[in-house]
Amino acid sequence: MKLNSIRKPFAGIALLALLAGCQTTPEALHGTGDLGVIVERATGSLAVVDTSQRQILDQVKGLGDLSHASVKFSRDMRYAFVFGRDGGLSKVDLLTGEITARVMQSGNSIGGAISQDGRLVAVANYEPGGVKIFGSEDLEFVADIPATWIDEKGREQRSKVVGLVDAPGNRFVYSLFDAGEIHLVDMNGEAPELTRFTEVGKNPYDALIDPSGRYYIAGLFGEDGLALLDLWHTDAGIQRILPDYGRGEERLPVYKMPHLEGWAMAGNEAWLPAVGRHEVLIAATDDWSLTERIPVHGQPIFVMSRPDERQIWVSFAHPDNDVVQVIDSETRAIVATLSPGKAVLHMEFTPRGEHVWISARDSDRVTVYDTHTLEEITRLESESPSGIFFTHRAHRIGL
Amino acid sequence: MKLNSIRKPFAGIALLALLAGCQTTPEALHGTGDLGVIVERATGSLAVVDTSQRQILDQVKGLGDLSHASVKFSRDMRYAFVFGRDGGLSKVDLLTGEITARVMQSGNSIGGAISQDGRLVAVANYEPGGVKIFGSEDLEFVADIPATWIDEKGREQRSKVVGLVDAPGNRFVYSLFDAGEIHLVDMNGEAPELTRFTEVGKNPYDALIDPSGRYYIAGLFGEDGLALLDLWHTDAGIQRILPDYGRGEERLPVYKMPHLEGWAMAGNEAWLPAVGRHEVLIAATDDWSLTERIPVHGQPIFVMSRPDERQIWVSFAHPDNDVVQVIDSETRAIVATLSPGKAVLHMEFTPRGEHVWISARDSDRVTVYDTHTLEEITRLESESPSGIFFTHRAHRIGL
């Protein structure tokens, strides 16, 4: 037996397997419910992490351009689907660290989603604008759905696609940045069935779907307000909500448009990052009226609820991106101002919320906090860490 | 190498490992996010299932009396903790089918819970009445908390414990059936810190905690109404809600008290089984007022929301326990009346809700339905199946 013929399992696990002889030893096995990945954008690699031991288990290289990359997980939580900025779609085995499939499926892509049944992976592409759909088993090609629209002169154009999410019933929803449209694709039949919602607002730039998968909400770069699609009542079309949400008349300088995916839904309230202002906003989810503004440290980027909804964690845009603030969701008080490092890019809660992992790109580290004591538990070294994604997302609608 | 020295992995996987030689082969590995178990009460065994392939992978025997047994999962989703009725607590490795630890920790137990950080397993005991806490690694003993109370004559008594759940912050909450008390245990310090809430109502028999872990609600066998503890405001004590909930003045014949764990929380509404009446009730969760009664096929036992909250699935008590009904959560219409077999005991949705698995004890089968088409997808043979539990519960508060 040649040692180099062994596929790479976690460091240590391979040795145990060898010591134990020709057996599928229990030591060689590993649950996948407490795994996750850290995107290391500078090196185009993923660090595979264990949230129980709070350590890095493995590093996976060769994933291409991972700036602004995002990750989804297979329903068995064994595989990560990595959506690279360069159009690369990779399937990574978290247990062996292998890339089991990889396709260069476009020139420029921006995230993806997995169907409710776990069988389809959809990718949002800038160039050529559209959505491509692959089988989750081997990334075999399933469908190409160009994001076409008709411009004011009657010509067919293609648009960049953003804000792609999964919706219940093996559907995908996404927005066309250039067209100002939202498209809904139903993948239940033999061929994709497309429904177009036009004139939803100027330049939708990002979107979210609520945890039940009913409401799809797109942010607008070109005007104020948000576009809402109620997937229980698609006949009603698009509704405009929070008409003052955006940069307003003054066209404030905005360092970075906030992420919508990070919206916190706590009770009957949605907590969202103001655009360009040093404020976190609260809206009532029954009528989508703005009810409160909370002054914070900088321009918020991510506004995320701890899973028990008792705390709201906020990260900020440059030049305030070395700070994270924690808000008590009941009293609205800022209960902590933390310094996790330089250029904080992402936060990820453990599934039941006892810890949060925060990436600080320019400090080359990920800091883990206890969310009850608000104290630092440990730091992990990581080169230019950006997105952090844990496998529990596999079981949540829209994540 | 002796074949019988091999520990038992999934059928087929062992063979692949052997064929591949002395390697920790990728084929021998398995994700644990799509696993689950079916409790087979007649044989005291667990069937380990795969919800992607919709098949039984393994059977684990030797777990003692599993009537009314319940199951929790480790945070890595590899291990099941099985709470037997005979006081046996077993830790089962889902990947190998082995019982890795087992303690007979009382004479009669009724369920358990796992702490938020995954390190502690708590068991609710009838006899001797109290809660015992073990480490999740090896089931090593951690703490014994007798459920003591002072009766009307000033004597210290012990009570049966029911409705044990985990709450955020490594706390456990449970009810004392004989005492009419609710106890809260904080396991963050060196020793358990106990808070008692007395005179909560007569004979709490079961309880639930809402998905955010804020509200603990106990049903009362001895009187009407429910006892609510707001864990964000424990100083406020117990609040009585839904005063008419129960059997009422007429003391209706009740075939089986409904399960509270099955309450559906959808939007701002809680859907709950009426006691003794052929009705599903809807309450507003802001003021806990009763807003609607929906006539159904029989006395409801489980009233469960599909994860996207669009459907409510209802099972029934004897003699109507061969039927399951599906209610549209928006229109309140009954959209399907299904016949999954005789003596339906439990229903479990896949994590994102595309399927539901339903156990029919007296038909010796589990039926899997597509929740969108409401059509049967497959049947699995299982001897006297009762509870069905999927590993995604590991990541939900209170499940």
PDB file of C-alpha atoms in Angstrom, chain A residues 1-2 5-7 9 13-14 17-18 21-34 50-54 73 75-78 93 95-96 98 114-119 166 168-170 188 211-214 230-233 267-268 285-286 306-310 328-330 350-355 371-372 391-399, chain B residues 1 5-7 9 13-14 17-18 21-34 50-54 73 75-79 93 95-96 98 114-119 166 168-170 188 211-214 230-233 267-268 285-286 306-310 328-330 350-355 371-372 391-399:
ATOM      1  CA  MET A   1       0.000   0.000   0.000  1.00  0.00           C
ATOM      2  CA  LYS A   2       1.364   3.360  -0.991  1.00  0.00           C
ATOM      3  CA  SER A   5      -2.605   6.672  -2.388  1.00  0.00           C
ATOM      4  CA  ILE A   6      -4.512   7.534   0.747  1.00  0.00           C
ATOM      5  CA  ARG A   7      -6.995  10.280   0.264  1.00  0.00           C
ATOM      6  CA  PRO A   9      -8.739  12.746   5.836  1.00  0.00           C
ATOM      7  CA  ILE A  13      -7.656  10.581  11.712  1.00  0.00           C
ATOM      8  CA  ALA A  14      -5.677   8.934   8.935  1.00  0.00           C
ATOM      9  CA  ALA A  17      -7.152   4.438  10.866  1.00  0.00           C
ATOM     10  CA  LEU A  18      -3.756   3.025   9.959  1.00  0.00           C
ATOM     11  CA  GLY A  21      -5.559  -1.838  10.744  1.00  0.00           C
ATOM     12  CA  CYS A  22      -7.976  -2.717   7.986  1.00  0.00           C
ATOM     13  CA  GLN A  23     -11.085  -1.400   9.631  1.00  0.00           C
ATOM     14  CA  THR A  24     -13.606   1.286   9.175  1.00  0.00           C
ATOM     15  CA  THR A  25     -12.866   2.426  12.668  1.00  0.00           C
ATOM     16  CA  PRO A  26     -15.244   4.587  14.633  1.00  0.00           C
ATOM     17  CA  GLU A  27     -12.291   6.942  15.160  1.00  0.00           C
ATOM     18  CA  ALA A  28     -12.123   7.557  11.426  1.00  0.00           C
ATOM     19  CA  LEU A  29     -15.739   8.678  11.361  1.00  0.00           C
ATOM     20  CA  HIS A  30     -16.939  12.165  12.174  1.00  0.00           C
ATOM     21  CA  GLY A  31     -20.328  13.784  12.549  1.00  0.00           C
ATOM     22  CA  THR A  32     -20.943  16.719  10.236  1.00  0.00           C
ATOM     23  CA  GLY A  33     -23.414  18.750  12.281  1.00  0.00           C
ATOM     24  CA  ASP A  34     -20.707  20.818  13.941  1.00  0.00           C
ATOM     25  CA  ASP A  50     -15.181  22.180  14.002  1.00  0.00           C
ATOM     26  CA  THR A  51     -17.439  24.334  16.177  1.00  0.00           C
ATOM     27  CA  SER A  52     -17.397  21.902  19.121  1.00  0.00           C
ATOM     28  CA  GLN A  53     -13.609  21.866  19.450  1.00  0.00           C
ATOM     29  CA  ARG A  54     -13.344  25.386  18.023  1.00  0.00           C
ATOM     30  CA  PHE A  73     -24.232  22.911   2.217  1.00  0.00           C
ATOM     31  CA  ARG A  75     -28.613  18.310   3.124  1.00  0.00           C
ATOM     32  CA  ASP A  76     -26.433  15.590   4.682  1.00  0.00           C
ATOM     33  CA  MET A  77     -24.036  18.371   5.771  1.00  0.00           C
ATOM     34  CA  ARG A  78     -21.065  16.553   4.312  1.00  0.00           C
ATOM     35  CA  ASP A  93     -16.071  17.045   0.834  1.00  0.00           C
ATOM     36  CA  LEU A  95     -14.698  14.955   5.695  1.00  0.00           C
ATOM     37  CA  THR A  96     -11.788  14.376   3.314  1.00  0.00           C
ATOM     38  CA  GLU A  98     -11.252  16.882  -1.397  1.00  0.00           C
ATOM     39  CA  ILE A 114     -29.822  24.821  -3.035  1.00  0.00           C
ATOM     40  CA  SER A 115     -33.321  23.538  -3.727  1.00  0.00           C
ATOM     41  CA  GLN A 116     -35.533  22.446  -0.845  1.00  0.00           C
ATOM     42  CA  ASP A 117     -35.051  18.772  -1.724  1.00  0.00           C
ATOM     43  CA  GLY A 118     -31.283  19.223  -1.906  1.00  0.00           C
ATOM     44  CA  ARG A 119     -31.009  17.948  -5.461  1.00  0.00           C
ATOM     45  CA  ASP A 166     -34.257  29.068  -2.504  1.00  0.00           C
ATOM     46  CA  PRO A 168     -40.204  26.189  -0.552  1.00  0.00           C
ATOM     47  CA  GLY A 169     -41.389  23.874  -3.305  1.00  0.00           C
ATOM     48  CA  ASN A 170     -38.076  23.618  -5.191  1.00  0.00           C
ATOM     49  CA  ASN A 188     -40.842  20.957 -10.068  1.00  0.00           C
ATOM     50  CA  PRO A 211     -37.030  32.206   7.590  1.00  0.00           C
ATOM     51  CA  SER A 212     -40.410  30.749   6.584  1.00  0.00           C
ATOM     52  CA  GLY A 213     -39.691  31.294   2.904  1.00  0.00           C
ATOM     53  CA  ARG A 214     -42.769  33.433   2.344  1.00  0.00           C
ATOM     54  CA  ASP A 230     -45.266  37.540  -1.107  1.00  0.00           C
ATOM     55  CA  LEU A 231     -44.730  34.007  -2.398  1.00  0.00           C
ATOM     56  CA  TRP A 232     -48.076  32.913  -0.974  1.00  0.00           C
ATOM     57  CA  HIS A 233     -49.734  35.485  -3.249  1.00  0.00           C
ATOM     58  CA  GLY A 267     -40.498  38.366  17.033  1.00  0.00           C
ATOM     59  CA  ASN A 268     -42.672  40.680  14.944  1.00  0.00           C
ATOM     60  CA  THR A 285     -43.289  42.990  10.015  1.00  0.00           C
ATOM     61  CA  ASP A 286     -47.092  43.124   9.939  1.00  0.00           C
ATOM     62  CA  ARG A 306     -28.681  35.701  17.999  1.00  0.00           C
ATOM     63  CA  PRO A 307     -30.760  32.542  17.447  1.00  0.00           C
ATOM     64  CA  ASP A 308     -32.738  33.153  20.645  1.00  0.00           C
ATOM     65  CA  GLU A 309     -33.522  36.695  19.403  1.00  0.00           C
ATOM     66  CA  ARG A 310     -32.366  38.339  22.623  1.00  0.00           C
ATOM     67  CA  ASP A 328     -30.345  44.118  23.630  1.00  0.00           C
ATOM     68  CA  SER A 329     -33.397  43.387  21.479  1.00  0.00           C
ATOM     69  CA  GLU A 330     -35.790  44.220  24.295  1.00  0.00           C
ATOM     70  CA  THR A 350     -23.357  28.525  16.277  1.00  0.00           C
ATOM     71  CA  PRO A 351     -26.703  26.832  15.594  1.00  0.00           C
ATOM     72  CA  ARG A 352     -28.177  27.320  19.069  1.00  0.00           C
ATOM     73  CA  GLY A 353     -26.370  30.628  19.562  1.00  0.00           C
ATOM     74  CA  GLU A 354     -23.991  30.034  22.467  1.00  0.00           C
ATOM     75  CA  HIS A 355     -21.049  31.341  20.438  1.00  0.00           C
ATOM     76  CA  THR A 371     -22.611  35.360  23.524  1.00  0.00           C
ATOM     77  CA  HIS A 372     -23.761  35.268  27.151  1.00  0.00           C
ATOM     78  CA  THR A 391     -23.383  23.415   8.208  1.00  0.00           C
ATOM     79  CA  HIS A 392     -26.654  24.056  10.070  1.00  0.00           C
ATOM     80  CA  ARG A 393     -27.525  26.405   7.189  1.00  0.00           C
ATOM     81  CA  ALA A 394     -28.306  23.275   5.156  1.00  0.00           C
ATOM     82  CA  HIS A 395     -31.509  22.898   7.131  1.00  0.00           C
ATOM     83  CA  ARG A 396     -32.762  26.472   6.986  1.00  0.00           C
ATOM     84  CA  ILE A 397     -34.871  27.953   4.214  1.00  0.00           C
ATOM     85  CA  GLY A 398     -32.937  30.702   2.400  1.00  0.00           C
ATOM     86  CA  LEU A 399     -29.558  30.039   4.065  1.00  0.00           C
TER      87      LEU A 399
ATOM     88  CA  MET B   1      -7.828 -10.065  10.260  1.00  0.00           C
ATOM     89  CA  SER B   5     -13.492  -7.940  14.859  1.00  0.00           C
ATOM     90  CA  ILE B   6     -14.947  -5.320  12.594  1.00  0.00           C
ATOM     91  CA  ARG B   7     -17.308  -2.991  14.303  1.00  0.00           C
ATOM     92  CA  PRO B   9     -20.887   0.106  10.079  1.00  0.00           C
ATOM     93  CA  ILE B  13     -20.288   0.510   3.743  1.00  0.00           C
ATOM     94  CA  ALA B  14     -18.242  -2.135   5.521  1.00  0.00           C
ATOM     95  CA  ALA B  17     -14.173  -0.346   3.009  1.00  0.00           C
ATOM     96  CA  LEU B  18     -12.870  -3.897   2.746  1.00  0.00           C
ATOM     97  CA  GLY B  21      -8.172  -2.086   1.319  1.00  0.00           C
ATOM     98  CA  CYS B  22      -6.539  -0.465   4.312  1.00  0.00           C
ATOM     99  CA  GLN B  23      -7.878   3.004   3.796  1.00  0.00           C
ATOM    100  CA  THR B  24     -10.180   5.417   5.433  1.00  0.00           C
ATOM    101  CA  THR B  25     -12.079   5.573   2.197  1.00  0.00           C
ATOM    102  CA  PRO B  26     -14.452   8.378   1.376  1.00  0.00           C
ATOM    103  CA  GLU B  27     -17.049   5.660   0.734  1.00  0.00           C
ATOM    104  CA  ALA B  28     -16.845   4.631   4.371  1.00  0.00           C
ATOM    105  CA  LEU B  29     -17.672   8.142   5.517  1.00  0.00           C
ATOM    106  CA  HIS B  30     -21.172   9.525   5.810  1.00  0.00           C
ATOM    107  CA  GLY B  31     -22.630  12.923   6.575  1.00  0.00           C
ATOM    108  CA  THR B  32     -24.937  13.011   9.573  1.00  0.00           C
ATOM    109  CA  GLY B  33     -27.218  15.907   8.653  1.00  0.00           C
ATOM    110  CA  ASP B  34     -29.764  13.675   6.945  1.00  0.00           C
ATOM    111  CA  ASP B  50     -31.439   8.313   5.976  1.00  0.00           C
ATOM    112  CA  THR B  51     -33.881  11.031   4.913  1.00  0.00           C
ATOM    113  CA  SER B  52     -32.165  11.652   1.555  1.00  0.00           C
ATOM    114  CA  GLN B  53     -32.429   8.033   0.399  1.00  0.00           C
ATOM    115  CA  ARG B  54     -35.558   7.479   2.501  1.00  0.00           C
ATOM    116  CA  PHE B  73     -29.001  14.424  19.318  1.00  0.00           C
ATOM    117  CA  ARG B  75     -24.451  18.858  18.371  1.00  0.00           C
ATOM    118  CA  ASP B  76     -22.280  17.074  15.790  1.00  0.00           C
ATOM    119  CA  MET B  77     -25.370  15.010  14.869  1.00  0.00           C
ATOM    120  CA  ARG B  78     -23.445  11.768  15.172  1.00  0.00           C
ATOM    121  CA  TYR B  79     -24.957  10.472  18.411  1.00  0.00           C
ATOM    122  CA  ASP B  93     -23.470   6.114  17.472  1.00  0.00           C
ATOM    123  CA  LEU B  95     -22.585   5.881  12.086  1.00  0.00           C
ATOM    124  CA  THR B  96     -21.667   2.501  13.570  1.00  0.00           C
ATOM    125  CA  GLU B  98     -23.094   0.908  18.484  1.00  0.00           C
ATOM    126  CA  ILE B 114     -29.351  18.661  25.973  1.00  0.00           C
ATOM    127  CA  SER B 115     -27.739  21.892  27.112  1.00  0.00           C
ATOM    128  CA  GLN B 116     -27.187  24.705  24.622  1.00  0.00           C
ATOM    129  CA  ASP B 117     -23.438  24.007  24.512  1.00  0.00           C
ATOM    130  CA  GLY B 118     -24.065  20.303  23.950  1.00  0.00           C
ATOM    131  CA  ARG B 119     -22.057  19.203  26.966  1.00  0.00           C
ATOM    132  CA  ASP B 166     -33.344  23.129  27.428  1.00  0.00           C
ATOM    133  CA  PRO B 168     -30.620  29.342  26.236  1.00  0.00           C
ATOM    134  CA  GLY B 169     -27.690  29.848  28.590  1.00  0.00           C
ATOM    135  CA  ASN B 170     -27.220  26.187  29.573  1.00  0.00           C
ATOM    136  CA  ASN B 188     -23.388  27.732  34.193  1.00  0.00           C
ATOM    137  CA  PRO B 211     -38.468  28.161  19.200  1.00  0.00           C
ATOM    138  CA  SER B 212     -36.627  31.206  20.573  1.00  0.00           C
ATOM    139  CA  GLY B 213     -36.382  29.663  24.028  1.00  0.00           C
ATOM    140  CA  ARG B 214     -38.158  32.544  25.734  1.00  0.00           C
ATOM    141  CA  ASP B 230     -41.250  34.219  30.482  1.00  0.00           C
ATOM    142  CA  LEU B 231     -37.555  33.377  30.782  1.00  0.00           C
ATOM    143  CA  TRP B 232     -36.606  36.956  29.917  1.00  0.00           C
ATOM    144  CA  HIS B 233     -38.511  38.060  33.039  1.00  0.00           C
ATOM    145  CA  GLY B 267     -46.366  33.760  12.431  1.00  0.00           C
ATOM    146  CA  ASN B 268     -48.033  35.408  15.420  1.00  0.00           C
ATOM    147  CA  THR B 285     -49.146  34.892  20.768  1.00  0.00           C
ATOM    148  CA  ASP B 286     -49.031  38.586  21.723  1.00  0.00           C
ATOM    149  CA  ARG B 306     -44.684  22.464   8.294  1.00  0.00           C
ATOM    150  CA  PRO B 307     -41.361  24.345   8.546  1.00  0.00           C
ATOM    151  CA  ASP B 308     -42.552  27.014   6.098  1.00  0.00           C
ATOM    152  CA  GLU B 309     -45.680  27.509   8.256  1.00  0.00           C
ATOM    153  CA  ARG B 310     -48.066  27.144   5.326  1.00  0.00           C
ATOM    154  CA  ASP B 328     -54.024  25.436   5.249  1.00  0.00           C
ATOM    155  CA  SER B 329     -52.666  27.907   7.804  1.00  0.00           C
ATOM    156  CA  GLU B 330     -53.955  30.886   5.852  1.00  0.00           C
ATOM    157  CA  THR B 350     -37.628  16.846   7.094  1.00  0.00           C
ATOM    158  CA  PRO B 351     -35.629  19.933   8.084  1.00  0.00           C
ATOM    159  CA  ARG B 352     -36.793  22.166   5.247  1.00  0.00           C
ATOM    160  CA  GLY B 353     -40.230  20.547   5.130  1.00  0.00           C
ATOM    161  CA  GLU B 354     -40.431  18.899   1.714  1.00  0.00           C
ATOM    162  CA  HIS B 355     -41.432  15.576   3.280  1.00  0.00           C
ATOM    163  CA  THR B 371     -45.933  17.833   1.630  1.00  0.00           C
ATOM    164  CA  HIS B 372     -46.579  19.783  -1.566  1.00  0.00           C
ATOM    165  CA  THR B 391     -30.863  14.972  13.574  1.00  0.00           C
ATOM    166  CA  HIS B 392     -31.700  18.593  12.686  1.00  0.00           C
ATOM    167  CA  ARG B 393     -33.297  18.788  16.140  1.00  0.00           C
ATOM    168  CA  ALA B 394     -29.756  19.058  17.532  1.00  0.00           C
ATOM    169  CA  HIS B 395     -29.635  22.632  16.274  1.00  0.00           C
ATOM    170  CA  ARG B 396     -33.010  23.835  17.508  1.00  0.00           C
ATOM    171  CA  ILE B 397     -33.716  25.254  20.942  1.00  0.00           C
ATOM    172  CA  GLY B 398     -36.088  22.973  22.864  1.00  0.00           C
ATOM    173  CA  LEU B 399     -36.023  20.070  20.395  1.00  0.00           C
TER     174      LEU B 399
END
